[in-house]
GROMACS .gro file of C-alpha atoms in nm:
model
  313
    1MET     CA    1  14.510   7.505  14.326
    2ALA     CA    2  14.649   7.164  14.418
    3LYS     CA    3  14.664   6.907  14.141
    4SER     CA    4  14.437   6.610  14.150
    5PRO     CA    5  14.625   6.278  14.169
    6PRO     CA    6  14.674   6.106  13.830
    7ARG     CA    7  14.387   5.877  13.741
    8ALA     CA    8  14.461   5.509  13.705
    9PRO     CA    9  14.385   5.384  13.352
   10PRO     CA   10  14.061   5.187  13.328
   11LYS     CA   11  14.075   4.811  13.310
   12LYS     CA   12  14.015   4.645  12.974
   13ASP     CA   13  13.657   4.546  13.051
   14GLN     CA   14  13.581   4.901  13.168
   15ARG     CA   15  13.722   5.040  12.844
   16GLU     CA   16  13.514   4.804  12.634
   17ALA     CA   17  13.204   4.916  12.821
   18LEU     CA   18  13.286   5.284  12.760
   19LEU     CA   19  13.393   5.271  12.395
   20PRO     CA   20  13.177   5.229  12.085
   21SER     CA   21  13.248   4.912  11.891
   22GLY     CA   22  13.312   4.871  11.520
   23PHE     CA   23  13.650   5.037  11.471
   24THR     CA   24  13.921   4.817  11.320
   25LYS     CA   25  14.253   4.863  11.140
   26HIS     CA   26  14.049   4.886  10.818
   27THR     CA   27  13.839   5.182  10.938
   28THR     CA   28  13.905   5.497  10.736
   29ALA     CA   29  13.940   5.849  10.874
   30LEU     CA   30  13.619   5.958  10.699
   31ALA     CA   31  13.437   5.655  10.841
   32VAL     CA   32  13.534   5.779  11.187
   33VAL     CA   33  13.390   6.120  11.098
   34GLU     CA   34  13.070   5.954  10.979
   35THR     CA   35  13.042   5.766  11.311
   36PHE     CA   36  13.027   6.095  11.498
   37LYS     CA   37  12.822   6.291  11.243
   38ASP     CA   38  12.557   6.373  11.505
   39HIS     CA   39  12.811   6.572  11.705
   40ASP     CA   40  12.873   6.940  11.631
   41TYR     CA   41  13.240   7.025  11.578
   42SER     CA   42  13.180   7.361  11.409
   43SER     CA   43  13.321   7.552  11.707
   44LYS     CA   44  13.636   7.340  11.727
   45VAL     CA   45  13.975   7.463  11.612
   46ALA     CA   46  14.228   7.196  11.512
   47LEU     CA   47  14.594   7.214  11.415
   48VAL     CA   48  14.775   6.940  11.219
   49THR     CA   49  15.151   6.945  11.164
   50GLY     CA   50  15.297   6.779  10.857
   51ALA     CA   51  14.960   6.828  10.689
   52ASN     CA   52  15.071   6.844  10.325
   53SER     CA   53  15.100   6.470  10.263
   54GLY     CA   54  15.039   6.119  10.395
   55ILE     CA   55  14.827   6.066  10.704
   56GLY     CA   56  14.871   6.431  10.804
   57LYS     CA   57  14.681   6.542  10.495
   58GLU     CA   58  14.416   6.273  10.546
   59THR     CA   59  14.376   6.386  10.906
   60ALA     CA   60  14.331   6.749  10.801
   61ILE     CA   61  14.073   6.646  10.539
   62ALA     CA   62  13.879   6.441  10.793
   63LEU     CA   63  13.878   6.710  11.062
   64ALA     CA   64  13.769   6.971  10.809
   65SER     CA   65  13.496   6.735  10.687
   66ALA     CA   66  13.377   6.699  11.047
   67GLY     CA   67  13.324   7.075  11.060
   68CYS     CA   68  13.638   7.185  11.244
   69SER     CA   69  13.831   7.496  11.159
   70VAL     CA   70  14.172   7.353  11.067
   71TRP     CA   71  14.523   7.496  11.072
   72VAL     CA   72  14.718   7.321  10.796
   73CYS     CA   73  15.082   7.343  10.907
   74CYS     CA   74  15.360   7.271  10.659
   75ARG     CA   75  15.722   7.360  10.597
   76SER     CA   76  15.632   7.632  10.347
   77LEU     CA   77  15.338   7.860  10.273
   78GLU     CA   78  15.323   7.718   9.919
   79LYS     CA   79  15.275   7.362  10.047
   80ALA     CA   80  15.012   7.477  10.297
   81GLU     CA   81  14.815   7.668  10.035
   82GLU     CA   82  14.832   7.376   9.791
   83THR     CA   83  14.701   7.143  10.060
   84ILE     CA   84  14.418   7.381  10.146
   85ALA     CA   85  14.320   7.400   9.779
   86ASP     CA   86  14.313   7.019   9.764
   87ILE     CA   87  14.096   7.001  10.076
   88VAL     CA   88  13.850   7.257   9.942
   89SER     CA   89  13.824   7.076   9.607
   90SER     CA   90  13.772   6.733   9.766
   91THR     CA   91  13.529   6.833  10.041
   92ARG     CA   92  13.245   7.075  10.104
   93CYS     CA   93  13.461   7.280  10.335
   94SER     CA   94  13.484   7.654  10.289
   95ARG     CA   95  13.820   7.822  10.234
   96GLU     CA   96  13.747   8.042  10.534
   97SER     CA   97  13.758   7.743  10.771
   98LEU     CA   98  14.113   7.650  10.665
   99HIS     CA   99  14.427   7.835  10.773
  100ALA     CA  100  14.782   7.807  10.642
  101GLY     CA  101  15.057   7.767  10.899
  102VAL     CA  102  15.430   7.764  10.829
  103MET     CA  103  15.657   7.572  11.063
  104GLU     CA  104  15.992   7.399  11.010
  105MET     CA  105  16.004   7.127  11.274
  106SER     CA  106  16.385   7.102  11.256
  107SER     CA  107  16.412   7.458  11.388
  108LEU     CA  108  16.299   7.551  11.738
  109ALA     CA  109  16.307   7.917  11.634
  110SER     CA  110  16.051   7.838  11.364
  111VAL     CA  111  15.828   7.660  11.617
  112ARG     CA  112  15.853   7.954  11.857
  113ALA     CA  113  15.776   8.203  11.578
  114PHE     CA  114  15.463   8.012  11.477
  115ALA     CA  115  15.341   7.983  11.837
  116ALA     CA  116  15.399   8.354  11.892
  117ARG     CA  117  15.178   8.434  11.591
  118PHE     CA  118  14.903   8.191  11.694
  119SER     CA  119  14.614   8.346  11.884
  120GLY     CA  120  14.276   8.234  12.012
  121ARG     CA  121  14.151   7.897  12.122
  122LEU     CA  122  14.284   7.561  12.011
  123ASP     CA  123  14.079   7.250  12.078
  124ILE     CA  124  14.276   6.977  11.896
  125LEU     CA  125  14.652   6.962  11.840
  126VAL     CA  126  14.773   6.675  11.621
  127ASN     CA  127  15.152   6.638  11.640
  128ASN     CA  128  15.183   6.442  11.317
  129ALA     CA  129  15.500   6.564  11.144
  130GLY     CA  130  15.790   6.325  11.163
  131ILE     CA  131  16.092   6.168  10.995
  132MET     CA  132  16.223   5.814  11.008
  133GLN     CA  133  16.549   5.621  11.023
  134LEU     CA  134  16.796   5.866  10.870
  135PRO     CA  135  17.084   5.648  10.744
  136THR     CA  136  17.353   5.891  10.862
  137TYR     CA  137  17.383   6.107  11.172
  138THR     CA  138  17.229   6.446  11.099
  139THR     CA  139  17.164   6.743  11.325
  140SER     CA  140  16.891   7.005  11.337
  141ALA     CA  141  16.937   7.381  11.312
  142ASP     CA  142  16.983   7.376  11.689
  143GLY     CA  143  17.245   7.099  11.690
  144TYR     CA  144  17.025   6.810  11.807
  145GLU     CA  145  17.012   6.467  11.640
  146LEU     CA  146  16.747   6.523  11.375
  147GLN     CA  147  16.497   6.245  11.456
  148PHE     CA  148  16.502   6.350  11.823
  149ALA     CA  149  16.452   6.713  11.720
  150VAL     CA  150  16.171   6.666  11.467
  151ASN     CA  151  15.980   6.375  11.621
  152PHE     CA  152  15.996   6.478  11.986
  153LEU     CA  153  16.160   6.809  12.074
  154ALA     CA  154  15.970   7.032  11.829
  155PRO     CA  155  15.622   6.892  11.905
  156TYR     CA  156  15.704   6.900  12.278
  157LEU     CA  157  15.794   7.269  12.254
  158LEU     CA  158  15.494   7.348  12.031
  159THR     CA  159  15.257   7.182  12.276
  160GLN     CA  160  15.404   7.364  12.576
  161LEU     CA  161  15.380   7.700  12.399
  162LEU     CA  162  15.018   7.637  12.297
  163VAL     CA  163  14.894   7.511  12.636
  164PRO     CA  164  14.726   7.849  12.712
  165ASN     CA  165  14.541   7.825  12.380
  166LEU     CA  166  14.442   7.464  12.450
  167GLN     CA  167  14.307   7.560  12.790
  168LEU     CA  168  14.117   7.861  12.659
  169GLY     CA  169  13.811   7.672  12.537
  170ALA     CA  170  13.849   7.358  12.748
  171SER     CA  171  13.601   7.248  13.011
  172ALA     CA  172  13.558   6.946  13.234
  173ALA     CA  173  13.276   6.833  13.004
  174CYS     CA  174  13.481   6.889  12.688
  175PRO     CA  175  13.861   6.883  12.739
  176SER     CA  176  14.096   6.997  12.466
  177ARG     CA  177  14.307   6.724  12.308
  178VAL     CA  178  14.669   6.663  12.214
  179VAL     CA  179  14.735   6.374  11.975
  180ASN     CA  180  15.092   6.248  11.934
  181VAL     CA  181  15.142   6.029  11.627
  182SER     CA  182  15.394   5.780  11.762
  183SER     CA  183  15.473   5.429  11.635
  184ALA     CA  184  15.487   5.067  11.740
  185ALA     CA  185  15.862   5.110  11.683
  186HIS     CA  186  15.873   5.214  12.049
  187TYR     CA  187  15.857   4.841  12.133
  188SER     CA  188  16.219   4.825  12.014
  189CYS     CA  189  16.327   5.027  12.317
  190ASP     CA  190  16.473   4.826  12.601
  191LEU     CA  191  16.302   4.979  12.903
  192GLY     CA  192  16.574   4.837  13.124
  193THR     CA  193  16.835   5.055  12.957
  194PHE     CA  194  16.624   5.337  12.806
  195ASN     CA  195  16.739   5.664  12.959
  196PRO     CA  196  16.563   5.978  12.830
  197SER     CA  197  16.809   6.203  13.011
  198ALA     CA  198  17.089   6.061  12.795
  199LEU     CA  199  16.919   6.174  12.472
  200PRO     CA  200  16.986   6.286  12.210
  201VAL     CA  201  17.264   6.047  12.126
  202SER     CA  202  17.603   6.155  11.997
  203GLN     CA  203  17.732   6.072  11.651
  204SER     CA  204  17.939   5.781  11.782
  205GLN     CA  205  17.631   5.632  11.951
  206TYR     CA  206  17.397   5.682  11.657
  207ARG     CA  207  17.196   5.388  11.523
  208SER     CA  208  16.924   5.500  11.283
  209TRP     CA  209  16.648   5.261  11.393
  210ASN     CA  210  16.725   5.302  11.763
  211ALA     CA  211  16.709   5.680  11.733
  212TYR     CA  212  16.371   5.658  11.562
  213ALA     CA  213  16.231   5.413  11.819
  214GLU     CA  214  16.352   5.628  12.108
  215SER     CA  215  16.194   5.940  11.963
  216LYS     CA  216  15.863   5.756  11.937
  217MET     CA  217  15.888   5.628  12.295
  218LEU     CA  218  15.940   5.989  12.405
  219GLN     CA  219  15.617   6.090  12.230
  220ILE     CA  220  15.428   5.831  12.436
  221LEU     CA  221  15.591   5.947  12.758
  222HIS     CA  222  15.508   6.306  12.660
  223ALA     CA  223  15.137   6.218  12.631
  224GLN     CA  224  15.147   6.050  12.970
  225GLN     CA  225  15.323   6.348  13.129
  226LEU     CA  226  15.068   6.587  12.979
  227THR     CA  227  14.800   6.374  13.143
  228GLU     CA  228  14.956   6.415  13.484
  229ASP     CA  229  15.008   6.789  13.434
  230LEU     CA  230  14.693   6.903  13.254
  231ALA     CA  231  14.406   6.651  13.275
  232HIS     CA  232  14.253   6.808  13.582
  233GLY     CA  233  14.091   7.131  13.699
  234ASP     CA  234  13.840   7.350  13.520
  235HIS     CA  235  14.025   7.364  13.187
  236PRO     CA  236  14.166   7.014  13.128
  237VAL     CA  237  14.371   6.901  12.832
  238VAL     CA  238  14.377   6.528  12.755
  239ALA     CA  239  14.653   6.361  12.556
  240TYR     CA  240  14.696   6.044  12.352
  241ALA     CA  241  14.974   5.868  12.164
  242LEU     CA  242  14.904   5.629  11.880
  243HIS     CA  243  15.043   5.387  11.623
  244PRO     CA  244  14.899   5.462  11.277
  245GLY     CA  245  15.021   5.138  11.117
  246VAL     CA  246  15.259   5.070  10.830
  247ILE     CA  247  15.167   5.299  10.542
  248ALA     CA  248  15.334   5.368  10.210
  249THR     CA  249  15.406   5.739  10.258
  250GLY     CA  250  15.716   5.953  10.231
  251LEU     CA  251  15.808   5.860  10.589
  252GLY     CA  252  16.036   5.574  10.484
  253ARG     CA  253  16.214   5.760  10.207
  254ASN     CA  254  16.524   5.815  10.419
  255ALA     CA  255  16.566   5.452  10.522
  256SER     CA  256  16.869   5.270  10.384
  257CYS     CA  257  16.795   5.126  10.042
  258CYS     CA  258  16.677   4.765  10.059
  259SER     CA  259  16.660   4.767  10.441
  260PHE     CA  260  16.358   4.600  10.602
  261THR     CA  261  16.209   4.942  10.678
  262TRP     CA  262  16.263   5.058  10.320
  263TRP     CA  263  16.083   4.751  10.183
  264LEU     CA  264  15.790   4.797  10.423
  265TYR     CA  265  15.734   5.168  10.363
  266CYS     CA  266  15.840   5.208  10.001
  267CYS     CA  267  15.709   4.877   9.860
  268PRO     CA  268  15.346   4.832   9.973
  269ALA     CA  269  15.332   4.477   9.833
  270VAL     CA  270  15.584   4.365  10.094
  271ALA     CA  271  15.387   4.516  10.384
  272LEU     CA  272  15.070   4.370  10.236
  273ALA     CA  273  15.230   4.025  10.217
  274VAL     CA  274  15.306   4.028  10.591
  275GLY     CA  275  14.963   4.171  10.675
  276TRP     CA  276  15.087   4.513  10.791
  277HIS     CA  277  15.000   4.744  10.502
  278LYS     CA  278  14.747   5.024  10.548
  279THR     CA  279  14.638   5.312  10.327
  280THR     CA  280  14.674   5.676  10.426
  281ALA     CA  281  14.296   5.683  10.478
  282THR     CA  282  14.307   5.398  10.731
  283GLY     CA  283  14.636   5.519  10.877
  284ALA     CA  284  14.477   5.853  10.971
  285ALA     CA  285  14.180   5.689  11.144
  286PRO     CA  286  14.347   5.651  11.488
  287SER     CA  287  14.441   6.022  11.486
  288VAL     CA  288  14.089   6.125  11.390
  289ARG     CA  289  13.932   5.903  11.652
  290CYS     CA  290  14.157   6.054  11.920
  291ALA     CA  291  14.059   6.401  11.800
  292LEU     CA  292  13.682   6.350  11.778
  293ASP     CA  293  13.553   6.053  11.977
  294PRO     CA  294  13.347   6.184  12.272
  295SER     CA  295  13.407   5.865  12.467
  296LEU     CA  296  13.783   5.920  12.457
  297GLY     CA  297  13.726   6.261  12.612
  298ASN     CA  298  13.659   6.076  12.936
  299LEU     CA  299  13.953   6.168  13.156
  300GLN     CA  300  14.013   5.799  13.226
  301PHE     CA  301  14.158   5.772  12.875
  302SER     CA  302  14.396   6.065  12.892
  303GLY     CA  303  14.745   5.933  12.825
  304ALA     CA  304  14.611   5.624  12.649
  305TYR     CA  305  14.800   5.454  12.366
  306ILE     CA  306  14.581   5.386  12.063
  307SER     CA  307  14.685   5.106  11.830
  308ASP     CA  308  14.643   5.097  11.451
  309ASN     CA  309  14.306   4.925  11.499
  310CYS     CA  310  14.180   5.247  11.660
  311GLN     CA  311  14.150   5.079  12.002
  312PRO     CA  312  14.323   5.165  12.332
  313THR     CA  313  14.575   4.904  12.442
   0.00000   0.00000   0.00000
């Protein structure tokens, strides 16, 4: 079957007419769930990577609270089981609706092994796991620069391997969804010189912030490419990239001590002083909106970039 031509993104006034109002950068993930409480998500299967802490854990809690069956994917079975126990104790979710997944995002073999074990439908894939601004050049198990490997290459491979599962339950009325947790750091990329084919960088070319920003730009381009490839036909998959905001999580732990990034992510008072600080609950809201909002299921929004105020830009 021939592919339909890519849809042009709607104009701003068209988007405002299609989207419900009320979401801001202060909206929490559970408030998003409450907004769509009249919708039935009990048949939906979601998968969240990096689900043991930060906005990944908040996203898993919110999707479980919405009624989804959730795969909680972490680096170890122990972390996954601990997270599931926390979700069960803090929500009304049953243990049977939560599944432990083990995946090391710095190893493509680990990603392939998880995908090979996964069976059945998948309605929502949240590529959340990530690392940030490693101060020294480090490589993955496969020899790739580590931020490139964890932030882009592993979720790219995972998504490609799970496309059949994503298409399994998808319909034109209810597409499956891929959510890439990117970052406003992508604005640091110079589009005039940005060359994806030249990535990953070598050790001599390595600059920690640049490598992080480039990996986040690739996540946005990945969502747009998925749109062109999959947001058509009888079993469409729609994709989004988003900026969660500046949140005091473990993400900034690898930044150089006393760098601007370190102050923002490890010292919430600094981010708060410049008006950028968000909690994990508000940081997860854009992911949860992308996963659940029926209006974003409109194929016009596939490939959209969602800002930390939960709105398409």
